[in-house]
Amino acid sequence: DQQVKQNSPSLSVQEGRISILNCDYTNSMFDYFLWYKKYPAEGPTFLISISSIKDKNEDGRFTVFLNKSAKHLSLHIVPSQPGDSAVYFCAASATPPGTYKYIFGTGTRLKVLA
Amino acid sequence: DTEVTQTPKHLVMGMTNKKSLKCEQHMGHRAMYWYKQKAKKPPELMFVYSYEKLSINESVPSRFSPECPNSSLLNLHLHALQPEDSALYLCASSHHGWGGGVLEQGRSNTEAFFGQGTRLTVV
């Protein structure tokens, strides 16, 4: 049962335009969301996160939007650059009285065309 | 310093071998994780250590044995693996963990930082 889903396995965007990557989740207990960028045979690199008490978080070219009622989040990259080409994973965690664990989505391969 | 260091980077082992993967961080994080990633799949959680205690085992076969000797080190001992265990093994760490039943307050900086992974091939 995939609790975190990224329905677009791939996305191509022209350099300078906006990239929008989407993520849906099913577990209403998730209250913290993260986006990671990953190159082949390397570990994921943290990009940006958002807590469920917010609906938007910005860091430079990256903005994450959270719609709790729709259980949906998105990552906007603007302007997109060729170096942004990678696989992007969203991840979610919950806060039971205990340890956090991070559940990853299925990933979206972004290709930014020069 | 936001670095998680994993060794070795690549490992080829036979099905009768015993080997260990190592992970180290010096960020003062008290939660450490092992993930497994197969090609074109998301990272899958295997184990979580919190304050050097195993807090989550995601029903991982006993041929994988984790160990957390201290707050900076995490090992994964491998024995009698199968070819289907070939994958990228990722270690991660984060600030938060479970300390004696008390929920930690504050949720800033709860992102997990990942190492570069160990590419394991079982032959």
PDB file of C-alpha atoms in Angstrom:
ATOM      1  CA  ASP A   1       0.000   0.000   0.000  1.00  0.00           C
ATOM      2  CA  GLN A   2       1.708   3.152  -1.250  1.00  0.00           C
ATOM      3  CA  GLN A   3       0.948   5.888   1.264  1.00  0.00           C
ATOM      4  CA  VAL A   4       2.812   8.571  -0.679  1.00  0.00           C
ATOM      5  CA  LYS A   5       2.335   8.758  -4.431  1.00  0.00           C
ATOM      6  CA  GLN A   6       3.795  10.789  -7.236  1.00  0.00           C
ATOM      7  CA  ASN A   7       1.582  10.085 -10.202  1.00  0.00           C
ATOM      8  CA  SER A   8       3.860  11.564 -12.841  1.00  0.00           C
ATOM      9  CA  PRO A   9       6.899   9.332 -13.336  1.00  0.00           C
ATOM     10  CA  SER A  10       8.531  11.923 -15.577  1.00  0.00           C
ATOM     11  CA  LEU A  11       8.324  15.595 -16.517  1.00  0.00           C
ATOM     12  CA  SER A  12      10.117  17.651 -19.177  1.00  0.00           C
ATOM     13  CA  VAL A  13      10.352  21.431 -18.887  1.00  0.00           C
ATOM     14  CA  GLN A  14      12.120  24.101 -20.901  1.00  0.00           C
ATOM     15  CA  GLU A  15      14.939  25.961 -19.187  1.00  0.00           C
ATOM     16  CA  GLY A  16      13.686  29.140 -17.512  1.00  0.00           C
ATOM     17  CA  ARG A  17      10.114  27.907 -17.187  1.00  0.00           C
ATOM     18  CA  ILE A  18       8.370  26.639 -14.069  1.00  0.00           C
ATOM     19  CA  SER A  19       8.547  22.982 -13.019  1.00  0.00           C
ATOM     20  CA  ILE A  20       5.657  21.701 -10.936  1.00  0.00           C
ATOM     21  CA  LEU A  21       6.015  18.326  -9.258  1.00  0.00           C
ATOM     22  CA  ASN A  22       3.041  16.827  -7.464  1.00  0.00           C
ATOM     23  CA  CYS A  23       2.653  14.447  -4.568  1.00  0.00           C
ATOM     24  CA  ASP A  24      -0.410  12.883  -2.939  1.00  0.00           C
ATOM     25  CA  TYR A  25      -0.657  11.065   0.354  1.00  0.00           C
ATOM     26  CA  THR A  26      -3.289   8.933   1.998  1.00  0.00           C
ATOM     27  CA  ASN A  27      -2.332   8.884   5.682  1.00  0.00           C
ATOM     28  CA  SER A  28      -3.954  11.817   7.505  1.00  0.00           C
ATOM     29  CA  MET A  29      -1.471  11.342  10.362  1.00  0.00           C
ATOM     30  CA  PHE A  30       1.370  12.703   8.232  1.00  0.00           C
ATOM     31  CA  ASP A  31       2.257  16.154   9.473  1.00  0.00           C
ATOM     32  CA  TYR A  32       5.649  16.901   7.977  1.00  0.00           C
ATOM     33  CA  PHE A  33       6.623  16.754   4.335  1.00  0.00           C
ATOM     34  CA  LEU A  34       9.948  16.956   2.570  1.00  0.00           C
ATOM     35  CA  TRP A  35      11.260  17.076  -0.968  1.00  0.00           C
ATOM     36  CA  TYR A  36      14.493  15.389  -1.968  1.00  0.00           C
ATOM     37  CA  LYS A  37      16.480  15.469  -5.189  1.00  0.00           C
ATOM     38  CA  LYS A  38      18.366  12.366  -6.234  1.00  0.00           C
ATOM     39  CA  TYR A  39      20.968  11.519  -8.833  1.00  0.00           C
ATOM     40  CA  PRO A  40      21.587   7.877  -9.821  1.00  0.00           C
ATOM     41  CA  ALA A  41      23.701   5.868  -7.377  1.00  0.00           C
ATOM     42  CA  GLU A  42      23.773   8.756  -4.880  1.00  0.00           C
ATOM     43  CA  GLY A  43      21.886   9.474  -1.694  1.00  0.00           C
ATOM     44  CA  PRO A  44      18.887  11.843  -1.740  1.00  0.00           C
ATOM     45  CA  THR A  45      19.692  15.499  -1.113  1.00  0.00           C
ATOM     46  CA  PHE A  46      17.265  17.467   1.029  1.00  0.00           C
ATOM     47  CA  LEU A  47      15.657  20.427  -0.766  1.00  0.00           C
ATOM     48  CA  ILE A  48      12.820  21.881   1.247  1.00  0.00           C
ATOM     49  CA  SER A  49      10.249  20.881   3.835  1.00  0.00           C
ATOM     50  CA  ILE A  50       6.879  21.999   5.149  1.00  0.00           C
ATOM     51  CA  SER A  51       5.030  21.409   8.364  1.00  0.00           C
ATOM     52  CA  SER A  52       1.287  20.770   8.357  1.00  0.00           C
ATOM     53  CA  ILE A  53       0.706  24.036  10.221  1.00  0.00           C
ATOM     54  CA  LYS A  54       1.738  25.897   7.069  1.00  0.00           C
ATOM     55  CA  ASP A  55       0.448  25.866   3.519  1.00  0.00           C
ATOM     56  CA  LYS A  56       3.504  27.330   1.815  1.00  0.00           C
ATOM     57  CA  ASN A  57       7.249  27.419   2.289  1.00  0.00           C
ATOM     58  CA  GLU A  58       9.788  29.139   0.061  1.00  0.00           C
ATOM     59  CA  ASP A  59      13.529  28.762  -0.279  1.00  0.00           C
ATOM     60  CA  GLY A  60      15.095  30.525  -3.229  1.00  0.00           C
ATOM     61  CA  ARG A  61      13.846  28.973  -6.460  1.00  0.00           C
ATOM     62  CA  PHE A  62      11.949  26.255  -4.591  1.00  0.00           C
ATOM     63  CA  THR A  63       8.449  26.633  -3.149  1.00  0.00           C
ATOM     64  CA  VAL A  64       6.398  23.868  -1.592  1.00  0.00           C
ATOM     65  CA  PHE A  65       2.627  24.145  -1.294  1.00  0.00           C
ATOM     66  CA  LEU A  66       0.542  21.969   1.000  1.00  0.00           C
ATOM     67  CA  ASN A  67      -3.208  21.393   0.665  1.00  0.00           C
ATOM     68  CA  LYS A  68      -4.142  19.344   3.723  1.00  0.00           C
ATOM     69  CA  SER A  69      -7.786  18.901   2.822  1.00  0.00           C
ATOM     70  CA  ALA A  70      -6.806  17.397  -0.532  1.00  0.00           C
ATOM     71  CA  LYS A  71      -3.827  15.538   0.966  1.00  0.00           C
ATOM     72  CA  HIS A  72      -1.721  17.026  -1.784  1.00  0.00           C
ATOM     73  CA  LEU A  73       1.557  18.862  -1.970  1.00  0.00           C
ATOM     74  CA  SER A  74       3.520  20.303  -4.831  1.00  0.00           C
ATOM     75  CA  LEU A  75       7.036  21.559  -5.460  1.00  0.00           C
ATOM     76  CA  HIS A  76       7.505  24.543  -7.739  1.00  0.00           C
ATOM     77  CA  ILE A  77      10.912  25.261  -9.210  1.00  0.00           C
ATOM     78  CA  VAL A  78      11.257  28.595 -10.950  1.00  0.00           C
ATOM     79  CA  PRO A  79      13.164  29.305 -13.050  1.00  0.00           C
ATOM     80  CA  SER A  80      14.106  25.733 -13.952  1.00  0.00           C
ATOM     81  CA  GLN A  81      17.751  25.092 -14.805  1.00  0.00           C
ATOM     82  CA  PRO A  82      19.409  22.163 -16.603  1.00  0.00           C
ATOM     83  CA  GLY A  83      21.178  21.278 -13.323  1.00  0.00           C
ATOM     84  CA  ASP A  84      17.768  20.619 -11.789  1.00  0.00           C
ATOM     85  CA  SER A  85      17.451  17.487 -13.934  1.00  0.00           C
ATOM     86  CA  ALA A  86      17.201  14.617 -11.456  1.00  0.00           C
ATOM     87  CA  VAL A  87      14.649  12.378  -9.758  1.00  0.00           C
ATOM     88  CA  TYR A  88      12.571  14.193  -7.147  1.00  0.00           C
ATOM     89  CA  PHE A  89      11.040  12.352  -4.221  1.00  0.00           C
ATOM     90  CA  CYS A  90       8.512  13.681  -1.782  1.00  0.00           C
ATOM     91  CA  ALA A  91       8.584  12.156   1.684  1.00  0.00           C
ATOM     92  CA  ALA A  92       6.208  12.304   4.616  1.00  0.00           C
ATOM     93  CA  SER A  93       6.452  11.652   8.308  1.00  0.00           C
ATOM     94  CA  ALA A  94       4.066  11.466  11.230  1.00  0.00           C
ATOM     95  CA  THR A  95       4.577  12.313  14.868  1.00  0.00           C
ATOM     96  CA  PRO A  96       3.294   9.558  17.074  1.00  0.00           C
ATOM     97  CA  PRO A  97       4.693   9.581  20.588  1.00  0.00           C
ATOM     98  CA  GLY A  98       7.865   8.027  19.324  1.00  0.00           C
ATOM     99  CA  THR A  99      10.281   7.978  16.468  1.00  0.00           C
ATOM    100  CA  TYR A 100       9.768   9.723  13.213  1.00  0.00           C
ATOM    101  CA  LYS A 101      10.050   7.703  10.053  1.00  0.00           C
ATOM    102  CA  TYR A 102      10.105   9.026   6.520  1.00  0.00           C
ATOM    103  CA  ILE A 103       7.979   7.411   3.842  1.00  0.00           C
ATOM    104  CA  PHE A 104       8.996   8.182   0.289  1.00  0.00           C
ATOM    105  CA  GLY A 105       6.864   8.699  -2.785  1.00  0.00           C
ATOM    106  CA  THR A 106       7.529   6.881  -6.041  1.00  0.00           C
ATOM    107  CA  GLY A 107       9.576   9.693  -7.564  1.00  0.00           C
ATOM    108  CA  THR A 108       9.323  11.969 -10.605  1.00  0.00           C
ATOM    109  CA  ARG A 109      12.161  12.246 -13.095  1.00  0.00           C
ATOM    110  CA  LEU A 110      12.537  15.899 -14.091  1.00  0.00           C
ATOM    111  CA  LYS A 111      14.351  16.792 -17.289  1.00  0.00           C
ATOM    112  CA  VAL A 112      15.077  20.460 -17.899  1.00  0.00           C
ATOM    113  CA  LEU A 113      15.794  21.129 -21.552  1.00  0.00           C
ATOM    114  CA  ALA A 114      18.341  23.768 -22.477  1.00  0.00           C
TER     115      ALA A 114
ATOM    116  CA  ASP B   1      28.665  19.909   8.613  1.00  0.00           C
ATOM    117  CA  THR B   2      25.644  18.109   7.165  1.00  0.00           C
ATOM    118  CA  GLU B   3      27.492  15.027   6.085  1.00  0.00           C
ATOM    119  CA  VAL B   4      26.581  11.406   6.509  1.00  0.00           C
ATOM    120  CA  THR B   5      29.449   9.156   5.449  1.00  0.00           C
ATOM    121  CA  GLN B   6      28.897   5.606   4.261  1.00  0.00           C
ATOM    122  CA  THR B   7      31.521   2.971   3.583  1.00  0.00           C
ATOM    123  CA  PRO B   8      32.188   1.147   1.416  1.00  0.00           C
ATOM    124  CA  LYS B   9      30.799   2.874  -1.657  1.00  0.00           C
ATOM    125  CA  HIS B  10      30.572  -0.409  -3.567  1.00  0.00           C
ATOM    126  CA  LEU B  11      30.475  -3.979  -2.282  1.00  0.00           C
ATOM    127  CA  VAL B  12      30.299  -7.311  -4.087  1.00  0.00           C
ATOM    128  CA  MET B  13      29.705 -10.315  -1.879  1.00  0.00           C
ATOM    129  CA  GLY B  14      28.904 -13.991  -2.277  1.00  0.00           C
ATOM    130  CA  MET B  15      25.849 -15.585  -0.742  1.00  0.00           C
ATOM    131  CA  THR B  16      27.933 -17.259   1.981  1.00  0.00           C
ATOM    132  CA  ASN B  17      29.906 -14.145   2.915  1.00  0.00           C
ATOM    133  CA  LYS B  18      29.573 -11.977   5.995  1.00  0.00           C
ATOM    134  CA  LYS B  19      30.114  -8.271   5.487  1.00  0.00           C
ATOM    135  CA  SER B  20      29.198  -4.992   7.175  1.00  0.00           C
ATOM    136  CA  LEU B  21      28.087  -1.607   5.936  1.00  0.00           C
ATOM    137  CA  LYS B  22      29.121   1.400   7.983  1.00  0.00           C
ATOM    138  CA  CYS B  23      27.585   4.822   8.467  1.00  0.00           C
ATOM    139  CA  GLU B  24      28.867   7.801  10.448  1.00  0.00           C
ATOM    140  CA  GLN B  25      27.546  11.272  11.250  1.00  0.00           C
ATOM    141  CA  HIS B  26      28.824  14.016  13.528  1.00  0.00           C
ATOM    142  CA  MET B  27      25.830  16.328  13.507  1.00  0.00           C
ATOM    143  CA  GLY B  28      24.635  15.271  16.946  1.00  0.00           C
ATOM    144  CA  HIS B  29      21.616  13.555  15.434  1.00  0.00           C
ATOM    145  CA  ARG B  30      19.997  10.986  17.708  1.00  0.00           C
ATOM    146  CA  ALA B  31      17.922   9.178  15.064  1.00  0.00           C
ATOM    147  CA  MET B  32      19.614   7.064  12.392  1.00  0.00           C
ATOM    148  CA  TYR B  33      18.053   5.072   9.598  1.00  0.00           C
ATOM    149  CA  TRP B  34      18.778   2.344   7.069  1.00  0.00           C
ATOM    150  CA  TYR B  35      16.927   2.446   3.752  1.00  0.00           C
ATOM    151  CA  LYS B  36      17.119   0.107   0.779  1.00  0.00           C
ATOM    152  CA  GLN B  37      16.570   1.337  -2.760  1.00  0.00           C
ATOM    153  CA  LYS B  38      16.115  -0.829  -5.816  1.00  0.00           C
ATOM    154  CA  ALA B  39      16.372   0.611  -9.315  1.00  0.00           C
ATOM    155  CA  LYS B  40      13.502   2.943 -10.267  1.00  0.00           C
ATOM    156  CA  LYS B  41      11.875   2.506  -6.868  1.00  0.00           C
ATOM    157  CA  PRO B  42      11.673   4.858  -3.869  1.00  0.00           C
ATOM    158  CA  PRO B  43      13.876   4.324  -0.834  1.00  0.00           C
ATOM    159  CA  GLU B  44      12.243   1.802   1.510  1.00  0.00           C
ATOM    160  CA  LEU B  45      12.727   2.086   5.244  1.00  0.00           C
ATOM    161  CA  MET B  46      14.420  -0.894   6.912  1.00  0.00           C
ATOM    162  CA  PHE B  47      15.426   0.164  10.432  1.00  0.00           C
ATOM    163  CA  VAL B  48      15.321   3.198  12.703  1.00  0.00           C
ATOM    164  CA  TYR B  49      17.537   3.737  15.721  1.00  0.00           C
ATOM    165  CA  SER B  50      16.618   6.372  18.256  1.00  0.00           C
ATOM    166  CA  TYR B  51      19.058   7.223  21.040  1.00  0.00           C
ATOM    167  CA  GLU B  52      21.064   4.134  20.089  1.00  0.00           C
ATOM    168  CA  LYS B  53      18.061   1.861  20.568  1.00  0.00           C
ATOM    169  CA  LEU B  54      16.312   0.016  17.746  1.00  0.00           C
ATOM    170  CA  SER B  55      12.872   1.581  17.542  1.00  0.00           C
ATOM    171  CA  ILE B  56      11.576   0.421  14.167  1.00  0.00           C
ATOM    172  CA  ASN B  57      12.235  -2.781  12.234  1.00  0.00           C
ATOM    173  CA  GLU B  58      10.125  -2.868   9.092  1.00  0.00           C
ATOM    174  CA  SER B  59       9.889  -6.665   9.067  1.00  0.00           C
ATOM    175  CA  VAL B  60      13.365  -6.993   7.607  1.00  0.00           C
ATOM    176  CA  PRO B  61      14.753 -10.557   7.236  1.00  0.00           C
ATOM    177  CA  SER B  62      17.224 -11.595   9.919  1.00  0.00           C
ATOM    178  CA  ARG B  63      20.036 -11.869   7.378  1.00  0.00           C
ATOM    179  CA  PHE B  64      20.219  -8.083   7.866  1.00  0.00           C
ATOM    180  CA  SER B  65      21.363  -7.190  11.375  1.00  0.00           C
ATOM    181  CA  PRO B  66      21.665  -3.526  12.409  1.00  0.00           C
ATOM    182  CA  GLU B  67      23.880  -2.241  15.171  1.00  0.00           C
ATOM    183  CA  CYS B  68      24.315   1.213  16.698  1.00  0.00           C
ATOM    184  CA  PRO B  69      27.530   1.175  18.773  1.00  0.00           C
ATOM    185  CA  ASN B  70      27.243   4.865  19.687  1.00  0.00           C
ATOM    186  CA  SER B  71      25.367   7.999  18.735  1.00  0.00           C
ATOM    187  CA  SER B  72      27.579   8.674  15.702  1.00  0.00           C
ATOM    188  CA  LEU B  73      27.829   5.204  14.177  1.00  0.00           C
ATOM    189  CA  LEU B  74      25.398   2.834  12.543  1.00  0.00           C
ATOM    190  CA  ASN B  75      26.301  -0.540  11.087  1.00  0.00           C
ATOM    191  CA  LEU B  76      24.403  -3.031   8.981  1.00  0.00           C
ATOM    192  CA  HIS B  77      25.729  -6.582   9.235  1.00  0.00           C
ATOM    193  CA  LEU B  78      25.014  -8.806   6.263  1.00  0.00           C
ATOM    194  CA  HIS B  79      25.042 -12.602   6.250  1.00  0.00           C
ATOM    195  CA  ALA B  80      23.765 -15.189   3.794  1.00  0.00           C
ATOM    196  CA  LEU B  81      22.244 -12.642   1.466  1.00  0.00           C
ATOM    197  CA  GLN B  82      20.391 -13.480  -1.721  1.00  0.00           C
ATOM    198  CA  PRO B  83      20.938 -11.990  -5.195  1.00  0.00           C
ATOM    199  CA  GLU B  84      17.616 -10.121  -4.841  1.00  0.00           C
ATOM    200  CA  ASP B  85      19.130  -8.215  -1.924  1.00  0.00           C
ATOM    201  CA  SER B  86      21.343  -6.374  -4.413  1.00  0.00           C
ATOM    202  CA  ALA B  87      20.420  -2.698  -4.089  1.00  0.00           C
ATOM    203  CA  LEU B  88      21.613   0.730  -3.003  1.00  0.00           C
ATOM    204  CA  TYR B  89      21.678   0.853   0.803  1.00  0.00           C
ATOM    205  CA  LEU B  90      21.210   4.316   2.218  1.00  0.00           C
ATOM    206  CA  CYS B  91      21.930   5.559   5.700  1.00  0.00           C
ATOM    207  CA  ALA B  92      20.285   8.709   7.044  1.00  0.00           C
ATOM    208  CA  SER B  93      20.179  10.681  10.271  1.00  0.00           C
ATOM    209  CA  SER B  94      17.921  13.340  11.753  1.00  0.00           C
ATOM    210  CA  HIS B  95      17.687  15.408  14.902  1.00  0.00           C
ATOM    211  CA  HIS B  96      14.693  13.759  16.453  1.00  0.00           C
ATOM    212  CA  GLY B  97      14.235  10.465  18.124  1.00  0.00           C
ATOM    213  CA  TRP B  98      12.526   8.867  21.070  1.00  0.00           C
ATOM    214  CA  GLY B  99      14.144   9.301  24.447  1.00  0.00           C
ATOM    215  CA  GLY B 100      12.720   7.167  27.211  1.00  0.00           C
ATOM    216  CA  GLY B 101       9.102   7.712  26.252  1.00  0.00           C
ATOM    217  CA  VAL B 102       9.218  11.510  26.293  1.00  0.00           C
ATOM    218  CA  LEU B 103       8.105  13.129  23.060  1.00  0.00           C
ATOM    219  CA  GLU B 104      10.632  15.698  22.011  1.00  0.00           C
ATOM    220  CA  GLN B 105       9.229  19.175  21.667  1.00  0.00           C
ATOM    221  CA  GLY B 106       9.884  21.343  18.685  1.00  0.00           C
ATOM    222  CA  ARG B 107       9.980  20.237  15.119  1.00  0.00           C
ATOM    223  CA  SER B 108      12.474  22.494  13.479  1.00  0.00           C
ATOM    224  CA  ASN B 109      15.169  20.830  11.424  1.00  0.00           C
ATOM    225  CA  THR B 110      13.519  17.465  11.254  1.00  0.00           C
ATOM    226  CA  GLU B 111      14.796  16.727   7.801  1.00  0.00           C
ATOM    227  CA  ALA B 112      16.773  13.533   7.367  1.00  0.00           C
ATOM    228  CA  PHE B 113      20.217  13.803   5.806  1.00  0.00           C
ATOM    229  CA  PHE B 114      21.335  10.927   3.641  1.00  0.00           C
ATOM    230  CA  GLY B 115      24.683   9.413   2.890  1.00  0.00           C
ATOM    231  CA  GLN B 116      25.808   8.605  -0.637  1.00  0.00           C
ATOM    232  CA  GLY B 117      24.857   4.988  -0.236  1.00  0.00           C
ATOM    233  CA  THR B 118      26.560   1.630  -0.647  1.00  0.00           C
ATOM    234  CA  ARG B 119      25.913  -0.138  -3.934  1.00  0.00           C
ATOM    235  CA  LEU B 120      25.646  -3.805  -2.917  1.00  0.00           C
ATOM    236  CA  THR B 121      25.808  -6.653  -5.405  1.00  0.00           C
ATOM    237  CA  VAL B 122      25.190 -10.203  -4.184  1.00  0.00           C
ATOM    238  CA  VAL B 123      26.551 -12.890  -6.488  1.00  0.00           C
TER     239      VAL B 123
END
